[in-house]
Coordinates of C-alpha atoms in Angstrom, one line a residue:
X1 CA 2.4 -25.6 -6.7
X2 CA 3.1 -27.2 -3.5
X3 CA 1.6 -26.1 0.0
X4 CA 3.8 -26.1 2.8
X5 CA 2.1 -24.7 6.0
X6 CA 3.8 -21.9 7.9
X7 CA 3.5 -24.4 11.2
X8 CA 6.4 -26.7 9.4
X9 CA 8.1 -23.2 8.6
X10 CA 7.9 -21.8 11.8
X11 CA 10.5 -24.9 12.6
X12 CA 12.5 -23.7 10.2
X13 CA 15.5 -21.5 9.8
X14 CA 14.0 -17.9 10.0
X15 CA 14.7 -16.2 6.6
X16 CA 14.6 -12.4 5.2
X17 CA 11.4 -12.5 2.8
X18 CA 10.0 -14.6 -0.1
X19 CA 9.1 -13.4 -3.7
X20 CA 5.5 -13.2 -3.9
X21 CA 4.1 -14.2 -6.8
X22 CA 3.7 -18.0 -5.2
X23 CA 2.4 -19.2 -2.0
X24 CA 3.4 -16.6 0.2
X25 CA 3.9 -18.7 3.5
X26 CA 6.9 -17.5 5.3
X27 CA 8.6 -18.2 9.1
X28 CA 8.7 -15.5 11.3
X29 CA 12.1 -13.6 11.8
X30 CA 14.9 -14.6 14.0
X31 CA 18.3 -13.8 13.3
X32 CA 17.8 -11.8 9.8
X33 CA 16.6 -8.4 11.8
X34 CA 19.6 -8.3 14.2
X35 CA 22.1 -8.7 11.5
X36 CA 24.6 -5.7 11.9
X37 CA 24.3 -5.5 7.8
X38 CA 21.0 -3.9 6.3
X39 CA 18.9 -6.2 3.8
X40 CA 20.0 -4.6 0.6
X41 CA 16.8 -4.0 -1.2
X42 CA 18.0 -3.6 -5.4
X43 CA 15.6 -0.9 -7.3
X44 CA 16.3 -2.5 -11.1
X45 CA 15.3 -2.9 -14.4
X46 CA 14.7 -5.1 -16.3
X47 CA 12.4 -7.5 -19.0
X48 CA 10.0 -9.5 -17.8
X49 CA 7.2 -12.0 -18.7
X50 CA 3.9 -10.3 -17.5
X51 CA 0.8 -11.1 -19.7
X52 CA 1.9 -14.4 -21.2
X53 CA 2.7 -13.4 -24.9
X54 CA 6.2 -11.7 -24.9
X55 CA 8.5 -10.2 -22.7
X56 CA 7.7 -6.2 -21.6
X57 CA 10.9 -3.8 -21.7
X58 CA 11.7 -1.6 -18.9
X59 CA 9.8 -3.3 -16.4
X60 CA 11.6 -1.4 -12.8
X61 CA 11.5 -3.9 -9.6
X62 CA 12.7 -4.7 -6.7
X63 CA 15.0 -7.8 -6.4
X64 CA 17.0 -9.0 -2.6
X65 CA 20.8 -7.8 -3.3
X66 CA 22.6 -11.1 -3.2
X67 CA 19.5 -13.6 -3.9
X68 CA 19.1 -15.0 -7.0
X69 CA 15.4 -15.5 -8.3
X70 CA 13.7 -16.2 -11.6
X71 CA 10.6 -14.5 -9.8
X72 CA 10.9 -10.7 -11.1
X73 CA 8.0 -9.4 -8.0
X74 CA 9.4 -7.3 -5.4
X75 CA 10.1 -9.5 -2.2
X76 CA 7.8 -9.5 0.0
X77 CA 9.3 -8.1 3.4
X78 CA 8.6 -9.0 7.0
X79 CA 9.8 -7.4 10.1
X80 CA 8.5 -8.1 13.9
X81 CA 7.2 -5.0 16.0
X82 CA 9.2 -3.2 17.9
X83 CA 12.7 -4.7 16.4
X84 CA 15.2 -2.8 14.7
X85 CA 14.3 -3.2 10.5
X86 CA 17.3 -1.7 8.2
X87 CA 17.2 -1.8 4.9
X88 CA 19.6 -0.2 2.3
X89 CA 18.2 0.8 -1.4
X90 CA 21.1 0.3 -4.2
X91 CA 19.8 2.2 -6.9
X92 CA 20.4 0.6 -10.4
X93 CA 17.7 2.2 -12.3
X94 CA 18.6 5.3 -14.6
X95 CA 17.0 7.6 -12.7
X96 CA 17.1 8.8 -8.9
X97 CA 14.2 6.9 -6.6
X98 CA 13.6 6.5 -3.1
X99 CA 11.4 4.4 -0.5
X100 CA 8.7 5.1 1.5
X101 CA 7.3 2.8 3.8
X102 CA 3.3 3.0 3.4
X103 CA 1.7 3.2 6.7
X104 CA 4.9 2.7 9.2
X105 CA 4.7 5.5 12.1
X106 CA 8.5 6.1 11.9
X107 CA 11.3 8.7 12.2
X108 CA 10.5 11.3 9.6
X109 CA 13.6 11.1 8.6
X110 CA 13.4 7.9 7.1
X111 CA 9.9 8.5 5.4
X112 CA 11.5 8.8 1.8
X113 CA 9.6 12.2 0.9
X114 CA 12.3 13.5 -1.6
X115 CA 13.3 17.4 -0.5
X116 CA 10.8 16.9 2.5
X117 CA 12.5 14.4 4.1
X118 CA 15.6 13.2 2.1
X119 CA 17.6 13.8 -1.0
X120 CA 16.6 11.6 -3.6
X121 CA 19.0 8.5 -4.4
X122 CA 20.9 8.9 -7.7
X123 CA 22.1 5.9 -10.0
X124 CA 24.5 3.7 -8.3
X125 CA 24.1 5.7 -4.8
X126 CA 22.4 3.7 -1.5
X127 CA 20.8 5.1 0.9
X128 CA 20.1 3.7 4.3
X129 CA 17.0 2.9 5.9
X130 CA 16.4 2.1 9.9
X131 CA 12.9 2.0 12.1
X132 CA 11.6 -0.4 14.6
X133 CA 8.3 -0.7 13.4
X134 CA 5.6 0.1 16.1
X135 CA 2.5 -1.8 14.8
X136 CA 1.9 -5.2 13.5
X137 CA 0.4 -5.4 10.1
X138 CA -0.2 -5.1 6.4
X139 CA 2.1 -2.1 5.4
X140 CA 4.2 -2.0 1.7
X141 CA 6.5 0.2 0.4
X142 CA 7.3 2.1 -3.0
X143 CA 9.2 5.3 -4.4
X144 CA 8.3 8.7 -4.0
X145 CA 10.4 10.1 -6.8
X146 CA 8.8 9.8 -10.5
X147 CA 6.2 7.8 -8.7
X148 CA 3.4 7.6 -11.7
X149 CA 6.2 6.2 -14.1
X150 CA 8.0 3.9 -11.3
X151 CA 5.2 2.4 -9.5
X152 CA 3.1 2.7 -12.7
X153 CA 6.1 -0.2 -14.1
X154 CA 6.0 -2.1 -11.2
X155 CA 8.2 -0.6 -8.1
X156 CA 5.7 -1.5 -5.1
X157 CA 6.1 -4.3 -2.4
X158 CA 4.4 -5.8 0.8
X159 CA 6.1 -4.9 3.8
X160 CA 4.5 -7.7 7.2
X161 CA 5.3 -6.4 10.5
X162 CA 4.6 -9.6 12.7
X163 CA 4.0 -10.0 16.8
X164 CA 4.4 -13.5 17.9
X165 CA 1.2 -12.8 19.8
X166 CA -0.5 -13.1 16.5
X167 CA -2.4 -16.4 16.2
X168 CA -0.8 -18.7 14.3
X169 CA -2.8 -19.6 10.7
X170 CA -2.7 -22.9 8.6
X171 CA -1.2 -20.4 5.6
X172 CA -0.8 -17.0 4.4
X173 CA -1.1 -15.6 1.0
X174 CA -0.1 -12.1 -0.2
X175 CA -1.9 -10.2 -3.1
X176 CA -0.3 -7.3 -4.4
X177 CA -2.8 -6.1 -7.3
X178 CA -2.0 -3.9 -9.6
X179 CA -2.6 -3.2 -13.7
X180 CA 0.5 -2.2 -16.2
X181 CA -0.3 0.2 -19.6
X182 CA 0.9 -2.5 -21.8
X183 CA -0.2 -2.3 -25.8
X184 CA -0.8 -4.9 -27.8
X185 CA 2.8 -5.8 -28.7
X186 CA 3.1 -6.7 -24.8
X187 CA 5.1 -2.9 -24.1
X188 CA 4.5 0.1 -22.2
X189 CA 2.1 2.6 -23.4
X190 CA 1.9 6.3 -22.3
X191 CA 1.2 6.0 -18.4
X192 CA -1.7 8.7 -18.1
X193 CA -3.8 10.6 -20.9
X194 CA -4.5 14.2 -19.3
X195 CA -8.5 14.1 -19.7
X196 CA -8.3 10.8 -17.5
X197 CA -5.6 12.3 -15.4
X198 CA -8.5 15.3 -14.5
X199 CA -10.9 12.8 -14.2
X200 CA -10.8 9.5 -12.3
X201 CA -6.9 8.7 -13.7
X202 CA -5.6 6.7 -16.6
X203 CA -6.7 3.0 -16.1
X204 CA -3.9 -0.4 -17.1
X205 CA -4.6 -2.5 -19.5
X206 CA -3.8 -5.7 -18.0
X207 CA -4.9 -7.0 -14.6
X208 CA -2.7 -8.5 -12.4
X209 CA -2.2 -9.9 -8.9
X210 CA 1.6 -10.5 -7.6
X211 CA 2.5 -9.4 -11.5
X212 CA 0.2 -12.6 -12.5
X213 CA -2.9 -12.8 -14.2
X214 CA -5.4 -14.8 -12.5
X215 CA -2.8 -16.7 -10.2
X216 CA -4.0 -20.0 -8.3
X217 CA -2.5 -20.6 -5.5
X218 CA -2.7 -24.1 -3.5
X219 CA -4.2 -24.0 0.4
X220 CA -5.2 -26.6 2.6
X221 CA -8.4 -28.0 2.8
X222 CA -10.5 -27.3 5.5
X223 CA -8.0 -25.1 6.9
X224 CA -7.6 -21.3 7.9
X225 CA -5.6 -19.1 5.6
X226 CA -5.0 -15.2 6.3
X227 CA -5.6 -13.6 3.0
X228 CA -3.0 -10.1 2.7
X229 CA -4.5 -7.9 0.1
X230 CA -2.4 -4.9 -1.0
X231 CA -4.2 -2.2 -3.8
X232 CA -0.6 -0.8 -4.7
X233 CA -2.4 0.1 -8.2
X234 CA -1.9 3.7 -9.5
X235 CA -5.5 4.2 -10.3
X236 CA -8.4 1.7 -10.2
X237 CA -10.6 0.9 -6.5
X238 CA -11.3 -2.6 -6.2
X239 CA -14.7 -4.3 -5.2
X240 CA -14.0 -7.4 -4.1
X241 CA -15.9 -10.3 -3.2
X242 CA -14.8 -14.5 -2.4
X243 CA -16.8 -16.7 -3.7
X244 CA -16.5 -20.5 -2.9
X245 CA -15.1 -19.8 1.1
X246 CA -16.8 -18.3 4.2
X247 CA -13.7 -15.2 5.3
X248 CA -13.8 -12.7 7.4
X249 CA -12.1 -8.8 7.2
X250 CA -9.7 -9.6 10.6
X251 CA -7.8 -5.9 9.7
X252 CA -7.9 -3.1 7.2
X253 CA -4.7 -0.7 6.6
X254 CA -2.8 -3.2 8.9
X255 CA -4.8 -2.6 11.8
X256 CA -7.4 -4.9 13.3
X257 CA -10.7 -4.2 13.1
X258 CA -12.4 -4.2 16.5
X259 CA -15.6 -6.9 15.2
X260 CA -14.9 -9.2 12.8
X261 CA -17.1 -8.8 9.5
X262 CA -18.3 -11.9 7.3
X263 CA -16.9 -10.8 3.9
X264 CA -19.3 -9.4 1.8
X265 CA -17.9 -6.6 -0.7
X266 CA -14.8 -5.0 0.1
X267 CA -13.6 -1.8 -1.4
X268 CA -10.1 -1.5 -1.5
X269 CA -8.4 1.9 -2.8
X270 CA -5.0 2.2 -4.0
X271 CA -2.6 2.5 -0.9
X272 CA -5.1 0.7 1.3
X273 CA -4.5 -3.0 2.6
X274 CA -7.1 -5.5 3.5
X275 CA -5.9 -8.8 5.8
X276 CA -8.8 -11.8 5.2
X277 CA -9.3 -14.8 7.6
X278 CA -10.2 -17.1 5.2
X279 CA -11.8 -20.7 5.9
X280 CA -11.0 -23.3 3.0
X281 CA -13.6 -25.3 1.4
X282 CA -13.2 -29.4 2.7
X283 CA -13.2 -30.7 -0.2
X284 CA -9.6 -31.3 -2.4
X285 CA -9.9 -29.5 -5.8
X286 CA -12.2 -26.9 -5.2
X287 CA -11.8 -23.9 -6.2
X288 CA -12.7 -20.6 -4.5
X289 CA -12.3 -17.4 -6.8
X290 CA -11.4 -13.6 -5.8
X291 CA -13.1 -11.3 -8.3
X292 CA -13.6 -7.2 -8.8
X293 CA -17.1 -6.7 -9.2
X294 CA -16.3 -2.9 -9.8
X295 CA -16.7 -3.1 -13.5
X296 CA -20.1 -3.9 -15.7
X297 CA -18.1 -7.7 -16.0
X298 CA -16.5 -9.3 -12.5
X299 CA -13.0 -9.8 -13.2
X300 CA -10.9 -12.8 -11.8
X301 CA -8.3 -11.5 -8.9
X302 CA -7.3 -14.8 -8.2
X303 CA -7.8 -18.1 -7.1
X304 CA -7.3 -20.5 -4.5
X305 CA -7.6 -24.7 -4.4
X306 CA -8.1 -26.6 -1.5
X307 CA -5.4 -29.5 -1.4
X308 CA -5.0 -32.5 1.3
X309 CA -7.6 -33.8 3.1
X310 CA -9.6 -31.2 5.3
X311 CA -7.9 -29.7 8.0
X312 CA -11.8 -29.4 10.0
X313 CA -11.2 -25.9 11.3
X314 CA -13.7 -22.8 12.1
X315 CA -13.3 -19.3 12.0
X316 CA -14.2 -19.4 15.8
X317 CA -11.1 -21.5 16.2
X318 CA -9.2 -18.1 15.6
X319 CA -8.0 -16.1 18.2
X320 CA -7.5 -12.1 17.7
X321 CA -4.9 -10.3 16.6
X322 CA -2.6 -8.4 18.5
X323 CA -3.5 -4.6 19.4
X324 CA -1.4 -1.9 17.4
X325 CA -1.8 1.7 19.4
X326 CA -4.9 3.5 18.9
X327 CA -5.7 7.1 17.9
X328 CA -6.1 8.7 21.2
X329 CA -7.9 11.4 20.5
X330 CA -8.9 14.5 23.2
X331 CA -12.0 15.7 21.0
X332 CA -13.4 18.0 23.2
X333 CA -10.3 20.3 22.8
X334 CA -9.6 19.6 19.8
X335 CA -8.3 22.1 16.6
X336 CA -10.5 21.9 13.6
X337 CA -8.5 21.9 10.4
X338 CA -10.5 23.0 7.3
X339 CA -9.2 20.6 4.0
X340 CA -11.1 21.3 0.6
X341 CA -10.5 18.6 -2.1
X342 CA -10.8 20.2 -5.3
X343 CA -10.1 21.0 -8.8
X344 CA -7.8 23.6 -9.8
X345 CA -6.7 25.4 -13.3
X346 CA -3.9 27.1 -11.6
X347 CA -0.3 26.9 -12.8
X348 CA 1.2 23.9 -14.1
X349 CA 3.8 21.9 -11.9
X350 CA 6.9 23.1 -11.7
X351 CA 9.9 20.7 -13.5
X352 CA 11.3 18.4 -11.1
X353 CA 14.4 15.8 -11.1
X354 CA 11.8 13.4 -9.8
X355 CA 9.1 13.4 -12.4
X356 CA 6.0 16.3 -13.4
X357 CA 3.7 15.5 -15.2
X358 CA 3.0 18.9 -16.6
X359 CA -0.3 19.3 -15.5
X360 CA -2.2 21.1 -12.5
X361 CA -5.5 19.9 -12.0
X362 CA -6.1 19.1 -8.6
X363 CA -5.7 21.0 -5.0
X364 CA -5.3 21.1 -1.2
X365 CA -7.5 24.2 0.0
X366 CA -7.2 25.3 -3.2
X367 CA -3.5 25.3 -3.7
X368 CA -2.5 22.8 -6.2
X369 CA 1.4 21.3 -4.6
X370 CA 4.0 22.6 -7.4
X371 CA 5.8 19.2 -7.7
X372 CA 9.3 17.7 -5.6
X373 CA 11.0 20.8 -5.5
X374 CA 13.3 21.9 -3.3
X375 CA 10.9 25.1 -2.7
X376 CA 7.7 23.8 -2.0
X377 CA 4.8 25.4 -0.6
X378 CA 4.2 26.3 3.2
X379 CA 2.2 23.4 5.3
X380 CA -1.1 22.6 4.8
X381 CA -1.1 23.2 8.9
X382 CA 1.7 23.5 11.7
X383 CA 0.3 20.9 14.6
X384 CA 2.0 21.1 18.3
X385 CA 3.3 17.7 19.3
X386 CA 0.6 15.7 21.4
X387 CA -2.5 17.9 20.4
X388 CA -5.7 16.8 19.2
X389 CA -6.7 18.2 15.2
X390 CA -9.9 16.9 13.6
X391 CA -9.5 16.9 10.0
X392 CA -12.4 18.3 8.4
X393 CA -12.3 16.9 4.7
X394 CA -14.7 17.8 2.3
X395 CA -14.6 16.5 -1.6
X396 CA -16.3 18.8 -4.1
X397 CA -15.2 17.1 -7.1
X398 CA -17.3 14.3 -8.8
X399 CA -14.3 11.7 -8.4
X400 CA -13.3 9.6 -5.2
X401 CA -10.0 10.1 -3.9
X402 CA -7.8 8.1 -1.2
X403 CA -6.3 10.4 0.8
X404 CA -2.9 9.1 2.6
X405 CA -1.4 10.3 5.6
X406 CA 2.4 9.9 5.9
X407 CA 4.2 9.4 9.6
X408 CA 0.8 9.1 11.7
X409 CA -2.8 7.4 11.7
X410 CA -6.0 8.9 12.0
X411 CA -9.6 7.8 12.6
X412 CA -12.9 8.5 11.3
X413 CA -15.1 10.2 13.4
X414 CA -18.7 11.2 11.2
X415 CA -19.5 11.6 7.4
X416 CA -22.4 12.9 6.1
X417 CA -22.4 10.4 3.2
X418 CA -22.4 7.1 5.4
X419 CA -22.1 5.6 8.5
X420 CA -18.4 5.3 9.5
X421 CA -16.5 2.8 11.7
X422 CA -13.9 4.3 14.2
X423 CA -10.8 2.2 12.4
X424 CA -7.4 3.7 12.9
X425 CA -5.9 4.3 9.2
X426 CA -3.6 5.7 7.3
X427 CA -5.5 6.0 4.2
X428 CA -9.5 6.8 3.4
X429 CA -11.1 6.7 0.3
X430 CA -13.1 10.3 0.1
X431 CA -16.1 9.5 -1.4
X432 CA -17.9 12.2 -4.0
X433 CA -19.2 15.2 -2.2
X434 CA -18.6 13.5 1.1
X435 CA -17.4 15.5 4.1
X436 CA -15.4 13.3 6.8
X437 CA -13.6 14.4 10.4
X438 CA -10.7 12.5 10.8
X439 CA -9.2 12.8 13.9
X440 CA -5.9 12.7 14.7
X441 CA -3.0 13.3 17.8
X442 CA -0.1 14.8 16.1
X443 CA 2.8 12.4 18.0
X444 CA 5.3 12.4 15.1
X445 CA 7.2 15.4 15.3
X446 CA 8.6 16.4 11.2
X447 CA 7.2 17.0 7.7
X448 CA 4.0 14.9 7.2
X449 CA 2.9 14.5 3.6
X450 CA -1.1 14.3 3.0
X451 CA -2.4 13.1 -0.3
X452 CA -4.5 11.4 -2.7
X453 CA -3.2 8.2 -3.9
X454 CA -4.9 8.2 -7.2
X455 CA -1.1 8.9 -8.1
X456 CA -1.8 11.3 -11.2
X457 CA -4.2 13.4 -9.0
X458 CA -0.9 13.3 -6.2
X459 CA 1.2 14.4 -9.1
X460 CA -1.2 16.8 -10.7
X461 CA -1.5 19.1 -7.3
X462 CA -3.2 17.0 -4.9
X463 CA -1.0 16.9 -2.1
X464 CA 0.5 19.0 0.9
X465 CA 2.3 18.3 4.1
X466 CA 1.6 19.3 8.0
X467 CA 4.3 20.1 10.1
X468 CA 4.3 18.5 13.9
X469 CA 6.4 20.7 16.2

């Protein structure tokens, strides 16, 4: 594959998005955002190619309406901060869907909750979506309507929100990671087993990164490339490490960290984003290799080969990112909201036009969510617009759980399991029998759903909603 930097594509005609299972180095937006028409954004399906022996049935993607591609990945889709983003969903799958757009802080509205915030999008309906995105950053976006079965077969994308006060790097690369159920004759499996589905959740069979396994992608040598890693998996936490490059964690969750850290082990939950500043080995040919160390054998993310002759540069030649809006948070009058994480053998979920699994094992408080129904249970909480709420969560279950935030960020003020870092987020990975404030200023007036992102523990009752009035 060929490297073109993004300083020879910043001269160029500013487009939409790329596909991204190549070099994901894309110009900035001009033109594309102030078009009176929406980017039509197709939700399909389809066969593709995905572990190199036959093609898989039924894979469901997302595809630009009117681009042609033989890339099957969902685009990867880039907006600046603070300019109008539309986007219309044509729904050709056989079943209704919806987007939500992981991590934006925008109308509620437009969150694509079905029966919480909108109807669900039948076959051959649209729906249209508009924001100006407030933050620059990592941010992706996926269905919320039979999410284990339509993410689970590949319906998850990057969304970039980008502020030309950014600094500008020698190239960009976007991971999405994720696994697919596939058996051995290359098709889908059963997404989840129930015993894993109480447990941790139901693990893929076959590892990939931009629907690729063990992709290489060519950067320059010697140069700086931001690294954008998305865990849009159902299930499995990722430990990565780099090996063969010095990088640096510049952001997590879209936000910028406020001290750079050398790279060591990152863990990386499903919903949660990591953004690496990483500086390319000199030498042409070498190889530098992304791996999960999670399991008992590292597994190969991907990998990246320095090309050209070296660029010379330093990760002090960086400059820092621009500032997204910070969790201003009035502690000392703040409202303490109590949120147990727990197992449950209540009642089953409730059927539901957008997917139940059948299955109750999981709660809020000890009320497992009954499903998308157009009855759902009361709030979790009902916040006052503007106040101050410290989220005290506490996980009695043996199992880690990433808990997600819809419509606003939060930051983590103490846990009694380890030392925390006051990063504004949208999603944190509960840790076994850890108890974590979060805090957080309810400025988002609506329906705000709050849940875990291990999606069978979402769909098995793990999920509520706070209402900001």
């Amino acid at each position: 594959m060929t490297f073109v930097s993004r300083r020879t594509l910043l001269k160029s005609a500013a487009v939409l998005g790329a596909y991204g299972a190549g070099l994901a180095v894309m110009p900035r937006l001009s033109q594309a955002l102030a078009a009176t028409d929406p980017i039509e954004i197709e939700a399909l399906t389809g066969d593709v190619p995905l572990d190199g022996k036959q093609v898989t049935r039924g894979v469901m993607r997302y595809a630009l309406g009117g681009q042609t591609s033989t890339d099957p990945s969902p685009p990867i889709l880039r907006a600046r901060r603070g300019e109008p983003f539309r986007a219309r969903l044509i729904n050709r799958l056989d079943e209704p869907t919806t987007i939500h757009w992981h991590g934006i802080r925008l109308p509620n509205d437009q969150d694509g909750v079905p029966f919480v915030t909108q109807p669900y999008v039948y076959t051959g309906d649209r729906f249209d979506y508009g924001f100006s995105p407030p933050d620059a950053g990592t941010f992706w976006y996926h269905p919320h309507c039979n999410t284990l079965t339509q993410m689970g077969r590949g319906l998850a994308g990057v969304l970039v929100v980008e502020d030309d006060r950014d600094p500008v790097f020698d190239g960009e690369v976007a991971l999405n990671l994720r696994d697919f159920r596939l058996g051995g004759d290359s098709q889908f499996i059963e997404q989840f087993k129930p015993r894993d589905a109480a447990k941790t959740g139901t693990f893929g069979t076959l590892r990939t990164a931009n629907w690729q396994v063990e992709p290489r992608y060519d950067v320059p040598a010697g140069g700086l490339v931001r690294v954008r890693i998305l865990a849009a998996d159902v299930t499995r936490i990722y430990n990565l490490k780099l090996a063969g490059a010095e990088a640096q964690i510049i952001a997590i969750d879209g936000h910028p960290v406020s001290e750079r850290m050398p790279l060591d082990m990152a863990v990386v939950s499903p919903g949660q984003r990591l953004d690496l500043a990483v500086r390319v080995a000199d030498s042409e040919g070498v190889e530098m290799v992304l791996e999960d160390v999670r399991p008992s054998t590292a597994k190969v993310v991907a990998r990246f080969r320095a090309i050209g002759s070296s660029l010379k540069r330093n990760l002090g030649d960086l400059g820092p990112l621009s500032e997204n809006a910070g969790v201003d948070a009035d502690l000392s009058n703040a409202t303490q909201i109590p949120l147990l994480l727990s197992a449950t053998a209540e009642s089953a979920a409730r059927d539901s036009i957008c997917g139940t699994l059948g299955y109750s094992f999981w709660a809020i408080n000890k009320v497992p969510y009954p499903g998308d129904t157009p009855d759902p249970t009361a709030p979790i909480a009902e916040l006052k617009l503007g106040q101050t709420y410290l989220l005290n969560v506490e996980n009695v279950t043996p199992h880690a759980h990433p808990i997600h935030l819809h419509g606003m960020n939060f930051k983590a003020i103490s846990s009694n399991k380890r030392e925390v870092q006051p990063l504004v987020s949208d999603t944190y990975l509960v840790l076994p029998d850890e108890k974590v404030q979060l805090a957080l200023v309810a400025d988002n007036p609506g329906d705000w759903v709050f849940h875990c992102h291990i999606i069978e523990h979402q769909k098995t009752g793990m999920t509520g909603y706070f209402r900001v009035t």
